[in-house]
Tab-separated table of C-alpha atoms in Angstrom:
chain	number	residue	atom	x	y	z
L	1	UNK	CA	23.593	3.571	5.456
L	2	UNK	CA	21.173	6.389	4.441
L	3	UNK	CA	17.717	5.953	5.719
L	4	UNK	CA	16.356	6.265	2.214
L	5	UNK	CA	18.257	3.242	0.758
L	6	UNK	CA	16.912	-0.232	0.312
L	7	UNK	CA	18.892	-2.912	2.397
L	8	UNK	CA	17.812	-5.716	-0.081
L	9	UNK	CA	19.169	-9.099	-1.080
L	10	UNK	CA	17.503	-10.854	-3.967
L	11	UNK	CA	16.572	-14.498	-3.361
L	12	UNK	CA	18.998	-16.904	-5.136
L	13	UNK	CA	16.091	-18.324	-7.129
L	14	UNK	CA	15.111	-14.813	-8.354
L	15	UNK	CA	18.789	-14.286	-9.388
L	16	UNK	CA	18.919	-17.678	-11.191
L	17	UNK	CA	15.685	-17.239	-13.011
L	18	UNK	CA	16.647	-13.724	-14.314
L	19	UNK	CA	20.094	-14.878	-15.229
L	20	UNK	CA	18.721	-17.865	-17.124
L	21	UNK	CA	16.348	-15.587	-18.897
L	22	UNK	CA	19.180	-13.185	-19.862
L	23	UNK	CA	17.226	-10.434	-17.829
L	24	UNK	CA	19.543	-9.918	-14.877
L	25	UNK	CA	20.435	-6.178	-14.570
L	26	UNK	CA	23.998	-5.054	-14.362
L	27	UNK	CA	23.949	-4.974	-10.611
L	28	UNK	CA	25.093	-6.962	-7.518
L	29	UNK	CA	21.702	-6.974	-5.976
L	30	UNK	CA	22.942	-7.321	-2.479
L	31	UNK	CA	24.728	-3.977	-2.700
L	32	UNK	CA	22.261	-1.027	-2.735
L	33	UNK	CA	23.639	2.359	-4.132
L	34	UNK	CA	24.502	4.861	-1.518
L	35	UNK	CA	23.871	8.426	-2.343
L	36	UNK	CA	27.296	9.628	-1.018
L	37	UNK	CA	29.281	6.871	-2.853
L	38	UNK	CA	30.450	6.972	-6.472
L	39	UNK	CA	28.841	4.222	-8.368
L	40	UNK	CA	31.208	1.144	-8.841
L	41	UNK	CA	31.687	-0.636	-12.327
L	42	UNK	CA	28.995	-3.229	-12.934
L	43	UNK	CA	28.366	-5.910	-15.533
L	44	UNK	CA	26.054	-5.392	-18.407
L	45	UNK	CA	24.458	-8.413	-19.872
L	46	UNK	CA	25.100	-8.738	-23.619
L	47	UNK	CA	22.634	-11.319	-24.707
L	48	UNK	CA	23.917	-14.169	-26.800
L	49	UNK	CA	27.347	-12.537	-26.507
L	50	UNK	CA	28.930	-15.954	-27.730
L	51	UNK	CA	26.668	-16.164	-30.685
L	52	UNK	CA	25.681	-19.714	-29.703
L	53	UNK	CA	21.865	-19.173	-30.396
L	54	UNK	CA	20.216	-20.482	-32.299
L	55	UNK	CA	21.950	-23.816	-32.102
L	56	UNK	CA	24.321	-24.333	-34.940
L	57	UNK	CA	24.645	-27.472	-36.972
L	58	UNK	CA	28.117	-28.107	-38.485
L	59	UNK	CA	31.002	-25.831	-38.620
L	60	UNK	CA	29.615	-23.239	-41.014
L	61	UNK	CA	29.889	-20.736	-42.367
L	62	UNK	CA	26.215	-20.176	-42.326
L	63	UNK	CA	24.286	-17.030	-42.735
L	64	UNK	CA	21.885	-16.502	-39.834
L	65	UNK	CA	19.982	-14.147	-37.719
L	66	UNK	CA	21.638	-14.503	-34.272
L	67	UNK	CA	19.204	-14.395	-31.322
L	68	UNK	CA	18.998	-10.832	-29.768
L	69	UNK	CA	21.225	-9.293	-32.539
L	70	UNK	CA	20.138	-7.285	-35.629
L	71	UNK	CA	21.982	-8.151	-38.859
L	72	UNK	CA	22.595	-11.329	-40.773
L	73	UNK	CA	26.278	-12.418	-40.881
L	74	UNK	CA	28.506	-15.387	-41.394
L	75	UNK	CA	28.841	-17.629	-38.287
L	76	UNK	CA	31.369	-20.327	-37.585
L	77	UNK	CA	31.606	-22.904	-34.954
L	78	UNK	CA	34.116	-22.438	-32.169
L	79	UNK	CA	36.554	-25.083	-33.663
L	80	UNK	CA	36.206	-23.569	-37.211
L	81	UNK	CA	36.944	-20.245	-35.804
L	82	UNK	CA	40.126	-21.381	-34.272
L	83	UNK	CA	39.048	-21.014	-30.757
L	84	UNK	CA	39.393	-23.040	-27.819
L	85	UNK	CA	36.403	-21.856	-25.793
L	86	UNK	CA	32.720	-22.194	-26.546
L	87	UNK	CA	32.459	-18.766	-28.293
L	88	UNK	CA	31.426	-18.747	-31.991
L	89	UNK	CA	33.105	-16.543	-34.371
L	90	UNK	CA	30.999	-14.072	-36.638
L	91	UNK	CA	32.426	-12.790	-39.847
L	92	UNK	CA	30.928	-9.247	-40.663
L	93	UNK	CA	29.567	-9.124	-44.187
L	94	UNK	CA	31.181	-6.556	-46.409
L	95	UNK	CA	28.093	-5.241	-48.079
L	96	UNK	CA	27.409	-2.605	-45.407
L	97	UNK	CA	25.522	-5.121	-43.100
L	98	UNK	CA	26.229	-4.611	-39.466
L	99	UNK	CA	25.800	-6.514	-36.154
L	100	UNK	CA	24.010	-4.661	-33.419
L	101	UNK	CA	22.415	-4.890	-30.084
L	102	UNK	CA	21.025	-2.533	-27.473
L	103	UNK	CA	22.668	-2.839	-24.067
L	104	UNK	CA	19.671	-3.466	-21.828
L	105	UNK	CA	19.509	-1.701	-18.462
L	106	UNK	CA	22.044	0.975	-19.401
L	107	UNK	CA	21.001	4.553	-18.809
L	108	UNK	CA	22.101	7.662	-20.581
L	109	UNK	CA	25.216	9.239	-19.206
L	110	UNK	CA	26.798	5.751	-17.956
L	111	UNK	CA	30.293	5.056	-18.954
L	112	UNK	CA	30.344	1.709	-20.724
L	113	UNK	CA	33.373	-0.521	-21.686
L	114	UNK	CA	32.898	-3.163	-24.155
L	115	UNK	CA	35.437	-5.918	-24.479
L	116	UNK	CA	35.623	-8.584	-27.126
L	117	UNK	CA	37.960	-10.300	-29.434
L	118	UNK	CA	38.683	-10.030	-33.151
L	119	UNK	CA	40.479	-11.955	-35.873
L	120	UNK	CA	41.164	-11.839	-39.525
L	121	UNK	CA	38.725	-14.104	-41.697
L	122	UNK	CA	39.313	-17.890	-41.365
L	123	UNK	CA	37.225	-18.355	-44.623
L	124	UNK	CA	39.008	-20.693	-47.136
L	125	UNK	CA	37.914	-18.102	-49.887
L	126	UNK	CA	40.452	-15.498	-48.703
L	127	UNK	CA	43.462	-14.607	-50.708
L	128	UNK	CA	46.586	-14.057	-48.933
L	129	UNK	CA	46.443	-10.387	-49.784
L	130	UNK	CA	43.125	-10.128	-48.218
L	131	UNK	CA	44.284	-10.727	-44.673
L	132	UNK	CA	48.071	-10.181	-44.649
L	133	UNK	CA	47.872	-6.784	-43.192
L	134	UNK	CA	44.685	-7.384	-41.067
L	135	UNK	CA	41.120	-6.344	-41.949
L	136	UNK	CA	39.363	-3.108	-40.898
L	137	UNK	CA	36.012	-2.729	-39.150
L	138	UNK	CA	34.137	-0.165	-36.783
L	139	UNK	CA	32.708	-0.296	-33.455
L	140	UNK	CA	30.349	2.348	-32.150
L	141	UNK	CA	28.098	2.747	-29.098
L	142	UNK	CA	25.229	5.471	-29.162
L	143	UNK	CA	26.716	8.569	-28.001
L	144	UNK	CA	30.345	7.525	-28.405
L	145	UNK	CA	32.745	8.060	-31.106
L	146	UNK	CA	33.122	5.571	-34.026
L	147	UNK	CA	36.303	3.615	-33.388
L	148	UNK	CA	38.125	2.113	-36.437
L	149	UNK	CA	40.025	-1.069	-35.670
L	150	UNK	CA	42.088	-3.350	-37.862
L	151	UNK	CA	42.496	-7.002	-37.034
L	152	UNK	CA	45.890	-8.823	-36.564
L	153	UNK	CA	47.472	-9.893	-39.931
L	154	UNK	CA	47.343	-13.577	-41.152
L	155	UNK	CA	50.449	-14.025	-43.362
L	156	UNK	CA	51.265	-17.070	-45.500
L	157	UNK	CA	47.571	-17.709	-46.222
L	158	UNK	CA	46.625	-19.639	-49.267
L	159	UNK	CA	43.170	-19.683	-50.921
L	160	UNK	CA	41.338	-22.810	-50.307
L	161	UNK	CA	42.888	-23.396	-46.899
L	162	UNK	CA	41.030	-22.266	-43.889
L	163	UNK	CA	42.934	-19.730	-41.627
L	164	UNK	CA	43.806	-20.641	-38.005
L	165	UNK	CA	42.133	-17.587	-36.413
L	166	UNK	CA	44.412	-14.958	-34.951
L	167	UNK	CA	42.399	-13.654	-32.144
L	168	UNK	CA	43.348	-10.356	-30.338
L	169	UNK	CA	41.599	-8.907	-27.293
L	170	UNK	CA	40.081	-5.419	-27.738
L	171	UNK	CA	38.269	-2.777	-25.628
L	172	UNK	CA	35.964	0.076	-26.541
L	173	UNK	CA	34.714	2.711	-23.935
L	174	UNK	CA	32.090	5.294	-24.570
L	175	UNK	CA	29.515	7.395	-22.658
L	176	UNK	CA	25.848	6.219	-23.355
L	177	UNK	CA	24.075	9.076	-25.274
L	178	UNK	CA	20.664	7.470	-24.708
L	179	UNK	CA	18.916	4.905	-22.666
L	180	UNK	CA	19.680	1.408	-23.857
L	181	UNK	CA	22.330	2.521	-26.265
L	182	UNK	CA	22.981	0.499	-29.486
L	183	UNK	CA	26.326	-1.287	-29.925
L	184	UNK	CA	27.280	-1.742	-33.511
L	185	UNK	CA	30.020	-3.415	-35.258
L	186	UNK	CA	30.480	-3.009	-39.226
L	187	UNK	CA	32.873	-4.266	-41.629
L	188	UNK	CA	34.931	-1.882	-43.596
L	189	UNK	CA	36.329	-4.352	-46.232
L	190	UNK	CA	35.456	-2.857	-49.564
L	191	UNK	CA	37.517	-4.568	-52.166
L	192	UNK	CA	35.230	-6.003	-54.815
L	193	UNK	CA	37.490	-8.917	-55.252
L	194	UNK	CA	37.184	-10.034	-51.566
L	195	UNK	CA	34.614	-12.745	-51.136
L	196	UNK	CA	31.614	-12.072	-49.004
L	197	UNK	CA	32.872	-14.382	-46.193
L	198	UNK	CA	36.392	-12.999	-46.028
L	199	UNK	CA	35.662	-10.279	-43.651
L	200	UNK	CA	36.864	-9.456	-40.164
L	201	UNK	CA	35.497	-11.733	-37.379
L	202	UNK	CA	34.147	-10.863	-33.963
L	203	UNK	CA	33.687	-13.196	-30.829
L	204	UNK	CA	32.920	-13.165	-27.088
L	205	UNK	CA	31.408	-9.828	-26.426
L	206	UNK	CA	31.243	-8.590	-22.929
L	207	UNK	CA	30.324	-5.104	-21.422
L	208	UNK	CA	30.519	-3.297	-18.067
L	209	UNK	CA	29.478	0.120	-17.003
L	210	UNK	CA	29.936	2.827	-14.542
L	211	UNK	CA	26.307	3.862	-13.981
L	212	UNK	CA	25.114	7.440	-13.621
L	213	UNK	CA	24.707	8.434	-9.842
L	214	UNK	CA	21.149	8.074	-8.486
L	215	UNK	CA	19.316	11.230	-8.675
L	216	UNK	CA	16.881	11.677	-5.596
L	217	UNK	CA	15.957	15.267	-6.447
L	218	UNK	CA	13.372	14.336	-9.094
L	219	UNK	CA	9.910	15.109	-7.909
L	220	UNK	CA	7.135	12.574	-7.953
L	221	UNK	CA	4.992	14.581	-10.236
L	222	UNK	CA	7.940	14.586	-12.927
L	223	UNK	CA	9.167	11.146	-13.080
L	224	UNK	CA	10.557	11.276	-16.526
L	225	UNK	CA	9.571	9.787	-19.925
L	226	UNK	CA	8.511	6.289	-20.168
L	227	UNK	CA	10.013	4.304	-23.058
L	228	UNK	CA	9.132	1.117	-24.945
L	229	UNK	CA	11.018	-1.249	-27.003
L	230	UNK	CA	10.546	-4.276	-29.081
L	231	UNK	CA	13.914	-6.119	-29.421
L	232	UNK	CA	16.515	-3.615	-30.552
L	233	UNK	CA	13.840	-1.288	-31.968
L	234	UNK	CA	12.612	1.680	-29.944
L	235	UNK	CA	8.884	2.171	-30.263
L	236	UNK	CA	7.350	5.563	-31.133
L	237	UNK	CA	4.562	5.041	-28.640
L	238	UNK	CA	3.923	2.943	-25.440
L	239	UNK	CA	0.593	1.572	-26.747
L	240	UNK	CA	1.893	-1.736	-28.296
L	241	UNK	CA	4.149	-2.632	-25.301
L	242	UNK	CA	1.315	-1.910	-22.876
L	243	UNK	CA	-1.146	-3.964	-24.857
L	244	UNK	CA	1.380	-6.866	-24.829
L	245	UNK	CA	0.852	-6.786	-20.863
L	246	UNK	CA	-2.885	-6.916	-20.955
L	247	UNK	CA	-3.268	-10.378	-19.403
L	248	UNK	CA	-2.668	-11.602	-15.891
L	249	UNK	CA	0.607	-13.452	-16.874
L	250	UNK	CA	1.356	-11.783	-20.072
L	251	UNK	CA	4.069	-9.719	-18.553
L	252	UNK	CA	6.454	-9.663	-15.600
L	253	UNK	CA	7.841	-6.566	-14.009
L	254	UNK	CA	11.680	-6.454	-13.276
L	255	UNK	CA	12.679	-3.836	-10.823
L	256	UNK	CA	16.035	-2.054	-11.216
L	257	UNK	CA	17.391	-2.037	-7.706
L	258	UNK	CA	19.977	0.463	-8.524
L	259	UNK	CA	17.222	3.214	-9.140
L	260	UNK	CA	14.778	2.250	-6.543
L	261	UNK	CA	14.735	3.942	-3.089
L	262	UNK	CA	12.829	4.947	-0.018
L	263	UNK	CA	12.525	8.582	1.076
L	264	UNK	CA	10.680	11.179	3.089
L	265	UNK	CA	8.686	13.524	1.122
L	266	UNK	CA	8.835	17.428	1.733
L	267	UNK	CA	6.618	18.335	4.775
L	268	UNK	CA	3.318	19.808	4.338
L	269	UNK	CA	0.672	21.389	6.844
L	270	UNK	CA	-2.427	19.104	7.508
L	271	UNK	CA	-5.537	20.606	9.076
L	272	UNK	CA	-5.902	24.168	10.423
L	273	UNK	CA	-3.528	26.354	12.302
L	274	UNK	CA	-4.684	27.239	15.861
L	275	UNK	CA	-3.832	30.714	17.111
L	276	UNK	CA	-4.113	31.427	20.830
L	277	UNK	CA	-5.050	35.108	21.149
L	278	UNK	CA	-5.956	34.616	24.868
L	279	UNK	CA	-3.885	35.275	28.088
L	280	UNK	CA	-4.022	31.623	29.050
L	281	UNK	CA	-2.646	28.362	27.815
L	282	UNK	CA	-5.098	26.377	25.713
L	283	UNK	CA	-5.379	22.538	25.613
L	284	UNK	CA	-7.599	20.563	23.428
L	285	UNK	CA	-7.780	17.415	21.075
L	286	UNK	CA	-8.407	17.521	17.523
L	287	UNK	CA	-8.443	14.934	14.749
L	288	UNK	CA	-5.890	14.958	11.994
L	289	UNK	CA	-6.498	13.110	8.677
L	290	UNK	CA	-4.315	12.948	5.647
L	291	UNK	CA	-4.216	10.663	2.333
L	292	UNK	CA	-1.450	9.666	0.059
L	293	UNK	CA	-1.581	8.452	-3.652
L	294	UNK	CA	0.819	7.024	-6.149
L	295	UNK	CA	2.258	8.402	-9.344
L	296	UNK	CA	3.768	6.719	-12.358
L	297	UNK	CA	5.802	7.890	-15.472
L	298	UNK	CA	3.496	6.181	-17.897
L	299	UNK	CA	0.564	8.426	-17.147
L	300	UNK	CA	2.875	11.494	-16.964
L	301	UNK	CA	4.311	10.644	-20.393
L	302	UNK	CA	0.816	10.575	-21.954
L	303	UNK	CA	-0.274	13.697	-20.237
L	304	UNK	CA	2.847	15.543	-21.312
L	305	UNK	CA	2.139	14.557	-24.957
L	306	UNK	CA	-1.439	15.756	-24.605
L	307	UNK	CA	-2.765	12.168	-25.282
L	308	UNK	CA	-5.473	10.167	-23.615
L	309	UNK	CA	-4.130	7.429	-21.584
L	310	UNK	CA	-4.894	4.000	-23.054
L	311	UNK	CA	-6.950	1.846	-20.726
L	312	UNK	CA	-4.325	-1.058	-20.654
L	313	UNK	CA	-1.816	1.489	-19.373
L	314	UNK	CA	-3.998	2.933	-16.491
L	315	UNK	CA	-2.209	2.106	-13.187
L	316	UNK	CA	-3.812	2.905	-9.904
L	317	UNK	CA	-2.461	6.426	-9.781
L	318	UNK	CA	-5.479	8.579	-10.677
L	319	UNK	CA	-5.752	10.080	-7.068
L	320	UNK	CA	-9.259	9.016	-6.943
L	321	UNK	CA	-9.758	6.362	-4.267
L	322	UNK	CA	-12.740	4.706	-5.914
L	323	UNK	CA	-11.079	4.723	-9.257
L	324	UNK	CA	-7.923	3.446	-8.181
L	325	UNK	CA	-9.530	0.577	-6.239
L	326	UNK	CA	-11.218	-0.340	-9.482
L	327	UNK	CA	-7.939	-0.298	-11.476
L	328	UNK	CA	-6.274	-2.511	-8.846
L	329	UNK	CA	-8.833	-5.291	-9.642
L	330	UNK	CA	-9.088	-4.666	-13.334
L	331	UNK	CA	-5.544	-3.749	-14.696
L	332	UNK	CA	-3.083	-6.741	-15.109
L	333	UNK	CA	-0.143	-4.369	-15.076
L	334	UNK	CA	-1.035	-3.286	-11.496
L	335	UNK	CA	-1.014	-6.879	-10.438
L	336	UNK	CA	2.264	-7.633	-12.290
L	337	UNK	CA	3.942	-4.748	-10.551
L	338	UNK	CA	2.584	-5.526	-7.151
L	339	UNK	CA	3.639	-9.163	-7.473
L	340	UNK	CA	7.241	-8.331	-8.352
L	341	UNK	CA	7.465	-5.711	-5.606
L	342	UNK	CA	6.241	-8.160	-3.067
L	343	UNK	CA	8.584	-10.873	-4.170
L	344	UNK	CA	11.518	-8.497	-4.021
L	345	UNK	CA	10.860	-6.574	-0.934
L	346	UNK	CA	8.837	-9.121	1.115
L	347	UNK	CA	6.071	-6.748	1.840
L	348	UNK	CA	3.001	-5.772	-0.073
L	349	UNK	CA	3.029	-2.620	-2.350
L	350	UNK	CA	0.252	0.145	-1.491
L	351	UNK	CA	-1.103	2.232	-4.181
L	352	UNK	CA	-2.769	4.692	-1.714
L	353	UNK	CA	-2.889	5.271	1.966
L	354	UNK	CA	-4.189	7.480	4.739
L	355	UNK	CA	-4.362	8.031	8.560
L	356	UNK	CA	-6.730	9.626	10.991
L	357	UNK	CA	-5.170	10.335	14.321
L	358	UNK	CA	-6.160	12.284	17.590
L	359	UNK	CA	-3.583	14.901	18.617
L	360	UNK	CA	-3.604	16.747	21.862
L	361	UNK	CA	-2.376	20.293	21.588
L	362	UNK	CA	-1.173	22.653	24.370
L	363	UNK	CA	-0.822	26.239	23.110
L	364	UNK	CA	0.800	28.892	25.102
L	365	UNK	CA	-0.550	32.375	25.051
L	366	UNK	CA	0.533	34.384	22.033
L	367	UNK	CA	1.603	31.116	20.117
L	368	UNK	CA	0.334	29.193	17.183
L	369	UNK	CA	0.022	25.453	16.854
L	370	UNK	CA	-0.073	23.386	13.618
L	371	UNK	CA	0.644	19.961	12.319
L	372	UNK	CA	3.043	19.012	9.549
L	373	UNK	CA	3.359	15.777	7.585
L	374	UNK	CA	6.361	14.213	6.110
L	375	UNK	CA	4.953	11.113	4.344
L	376	UNK	CA	7.175	8.018	3.826
L	377	UNK	CA	7.299	7.134	0.035
L	378	UNK	CA	9.268	4.780	-2.384
L	379	UNK	CA	10.139	4.924	-5.883
L	380	UNK	CA	10.577	1.809	-8.059
L	381	UNK	CA	12.117	1.858	-11.509
L	382	UNK	CA	12.013	-1.069	-13.760
L	383	UNK	CA	10.570	-2.751	-16.819
L	384	UNK	CA	7.421	-4.580	-17.856
L	385	UNK	CA	8.692	-7.379	-19.907
L	386	UNK	CA	6.381	-9.344	-22.385
L	387	UNK	CA	6.660	-13.187	-22.138
L	388	UNK	CA	5.553	-13.697	-25.612
L	389	UNK	CA	7.157	-10.859	-27.555
L	390	UNK	CA	10.424	-9.043	-26.724
L	391	UNK	CA	8.433	-5.961	-25.703
L	392	UNK	CA	9.923	-3.919	-22.946
L	393	UNK	CA	8.148	-0.978	-21.275
L	394	UNK	CA	10.171	1.119	-18.860
L	395	UNK	CA	8.266	2.791	-15.997
L	396	UNK	CA	8.847	4.567	-12.771
L	397	UNK	CA	6.277	4.136	-9.918
L	398	UNK	CA	6.203	6.297	-6.716
L	399	UNK	CA	3.864	5.525	-4.050
L	400	UNK	CA	3.275	5.615	-0.156
L	401	UNK	CA	5.643	3.262	1.657
L	402	UNK	CA	5.148	0.749	4.320
L	403	UNK	CA	8.693	0.413	5.037
L	404	UNK	CA	9.038	3.047	7.637
L	405	UNK	CA	6.439	5.151	9.306
L	406	UNK	CA	5.212	8.716	8.467
L	407	UNK	CA	6.513	11.688	10.284
L	408	UNK	CA	3.837	13.825	11.972
L	409	UNK	CA	5.341	16.948	13.418
L	410	UNK	CA	3.375	18.816	16.148
L	411	UNK	CA	4.651	22.417	15.864
L	412	UNK	CA	4.185	25.494	18.050
L	413	UNK	CA	5.755	28.901	17.460
L	414	UNK	CA	5.406	32.673	17.653
L	415	UNK	CA	2.651	34.312	15.746
L	416	UNK	CA	3.305	35.826	12.294
L	417	UNK	CA	2.949	39.604	11.970
L	418	UNK	CA	-0.485	39.196	10.331
L	419	UNK	CA	-1.646	36.962	13.297
L	420	UNK	CA	-0.586	39.388	15.863
L	421	UNK	CA	-2.550	42.171	14.067
L	422	UNK	CA	-5.562	39.925	13.993
L	423	UNK	CA	-5.258	39.082	17.819
L	424	UNK	CA	-5.014	42.926	18.536
L	425	UNK	CA	-8.101	43.745	16.382
L	426	UNK	CA	-11.077	45.273	18.176
L	427	UNK	CA	-14.118	42.976	18.837
L	428	UNK	CA	-16.483	43.280	15.873
L	429	UNK	CA	-19.669	44.834	16.817
L	430	UNK	CA	-22.442	47.416	15.592
L	431	UNK	CA	-22.361	51.218	16.211
L	432	UNK	CA	-24.534	53.033	18.787
L	433	UNK	CA	-26.530	55.684	16.779
L	434	UNK	CA	-27.895	57.830	19.828
L	435	UNK	CA	-26.078	59.061	22.769
L	436	UNK	CA	-22.839	57.023	22.132
L	437	UNK	CA	-20.923	59.513	24.280
L	438	UNK	CA	-23.298	59.797	27.203
L	439	UNK	CA	-23.245	58.056	30.416
L	440	UNK	CA	-25.699	55.111	30.937
L	441	UNK	CA	-28.728	56.209	32.992
L	442	UNK	CA	-30.239	52.993	34.190
L	443	UNK	CA	-30.132	49.272	34.283
L	444	UNK	CA	-33.191	47.331	33.364
L	445	UNK	CA	-33.260	43.725	32.968
L	446	UNK	CA	-36.984	43.467	32.565
L	447	UNK	CA	-37.576	41.621	35.846
L	448	UNK	CA	-40.073	43.925	37.295
L	449	UNK	CA	-43.304	45.338	35.963
L	450	UNK	CA	-43.081	48.846	34.729
L	451	UNK	CA	-45.110	51.432	36.849
L	452	UNK	CA	-47.498	53.714	35.133
L	453	UNK	CA	-46.099	56.447	33.556
L	454	UNK	CA	-46.456	60.094	35.181
L	455	UNK	CA	-48.401	61.258	32.103
L	456	UNK	CA	-50.895	58.455	32.669
L	457	UNK	CA	-51.104	59.162	36.388
L	458	UNK	CA	-51.998	62.969	35.945
L	459	UNK	CA	-54.700	62.304	33.424
L	460	UNK	CA	-56.360	59.768	35.853
L	461	UNK	CA	-56.199	62.298	38.771
L	462	UNK	CA	-57.716	65.242	37.077
L	463	UNK	CA	-61.363	66.059	37.903
L	464	UNK	CA	-63.582	68.684	36.364
L	465	UNK	CA	-65.948	70.990	38.522
L	466	UNK	CA	-68.616	73.356	37.494
L	467	UNK	CA	-68.067	77.232	37.989
L	468	UNK	CA	-70.627	79.183	39.914
């Protein structure tokens, strides 16, 4: 296994909780993605894919807004739909109404296969001619072609008698053209004489995907554009989704294990380079200090748009230690992320880190010594999910890792050409303005008293005498 993969197995309680809430990502959590392997097909959760919620009274048909789906269509109980399982049948209304849902957790570029069943209408309002040759409808996923399908026919139908339900298994495959692509079913029954309930029926929707390969080349300073949704509606800004998380227990963070990984960052030089211009080996001890900070896609999205970051969305990724320590205490989203990380990986998340170490260097003559750092980091991708409203805020967070130690590389090597020139340079000094080319004539260290000069002695020895 690559050293930058997460060997992670989610606790059974976590899996059950996410599954019960309809939040489990399309992933076998015990199987991390390997960079060298092609991603395997994984299930995608289609929320309320059996159309059982809200709970139905009677056999129908009833016009109702189905949980997690957009569009109001006619719903029938399993028995009234002619089914032997617990899946309800939904008749697509003919007035251009549709049935749609975003496939959560699917990323752009993934190959998605949707399986479901269809049937001609079971409504007693149908005439035989309405269903004898089947009924048309379309299925479409964002980025994929619109596929037109006709249900099986239902001969010998008599108006006033419910149909038995003639269910056929179907499959539709498309490549997602956006994150969380929209899956849409729409009736193409247009005859004015056809009753509103006499339209093609859909049941038991499931989906699977072959996800896009994990891209480990994305730099921590360009983590992509954060996105926000409310239900099936994409939000134009991140503000409302972030505001929905402005409380200690207002949101939970759900990591996407497929897109989360650990890695070593590119090496960088820390401290000074020592150049040994002498003829002897040098040995000395110096202190090496370095710090690491975190980055997040939410702040980068605001910055790219030229907008001021909302207070509620300020994670501890400013790079200022005092400011980030303040945000850890004051920003609920920081706590929500840290709690989810600790539960998932069984260790604490760190928003920033740093070290100070003593390094002993031995530098040979004509060599250079320097220290390089390869910090251990990890990247976590996932969603902040509002417990009250169906707000979802996608974020990528990259921070220093506690999973494996940093790498400090103590390096020595030959001098660069500029360093050689510097070592060969003359010792800087001032010029000698007088007698620069003459031999030295004495050595005077100022240890003795200076004798009187000859001129002084001659003056003192001179005497005057009168002339006769």
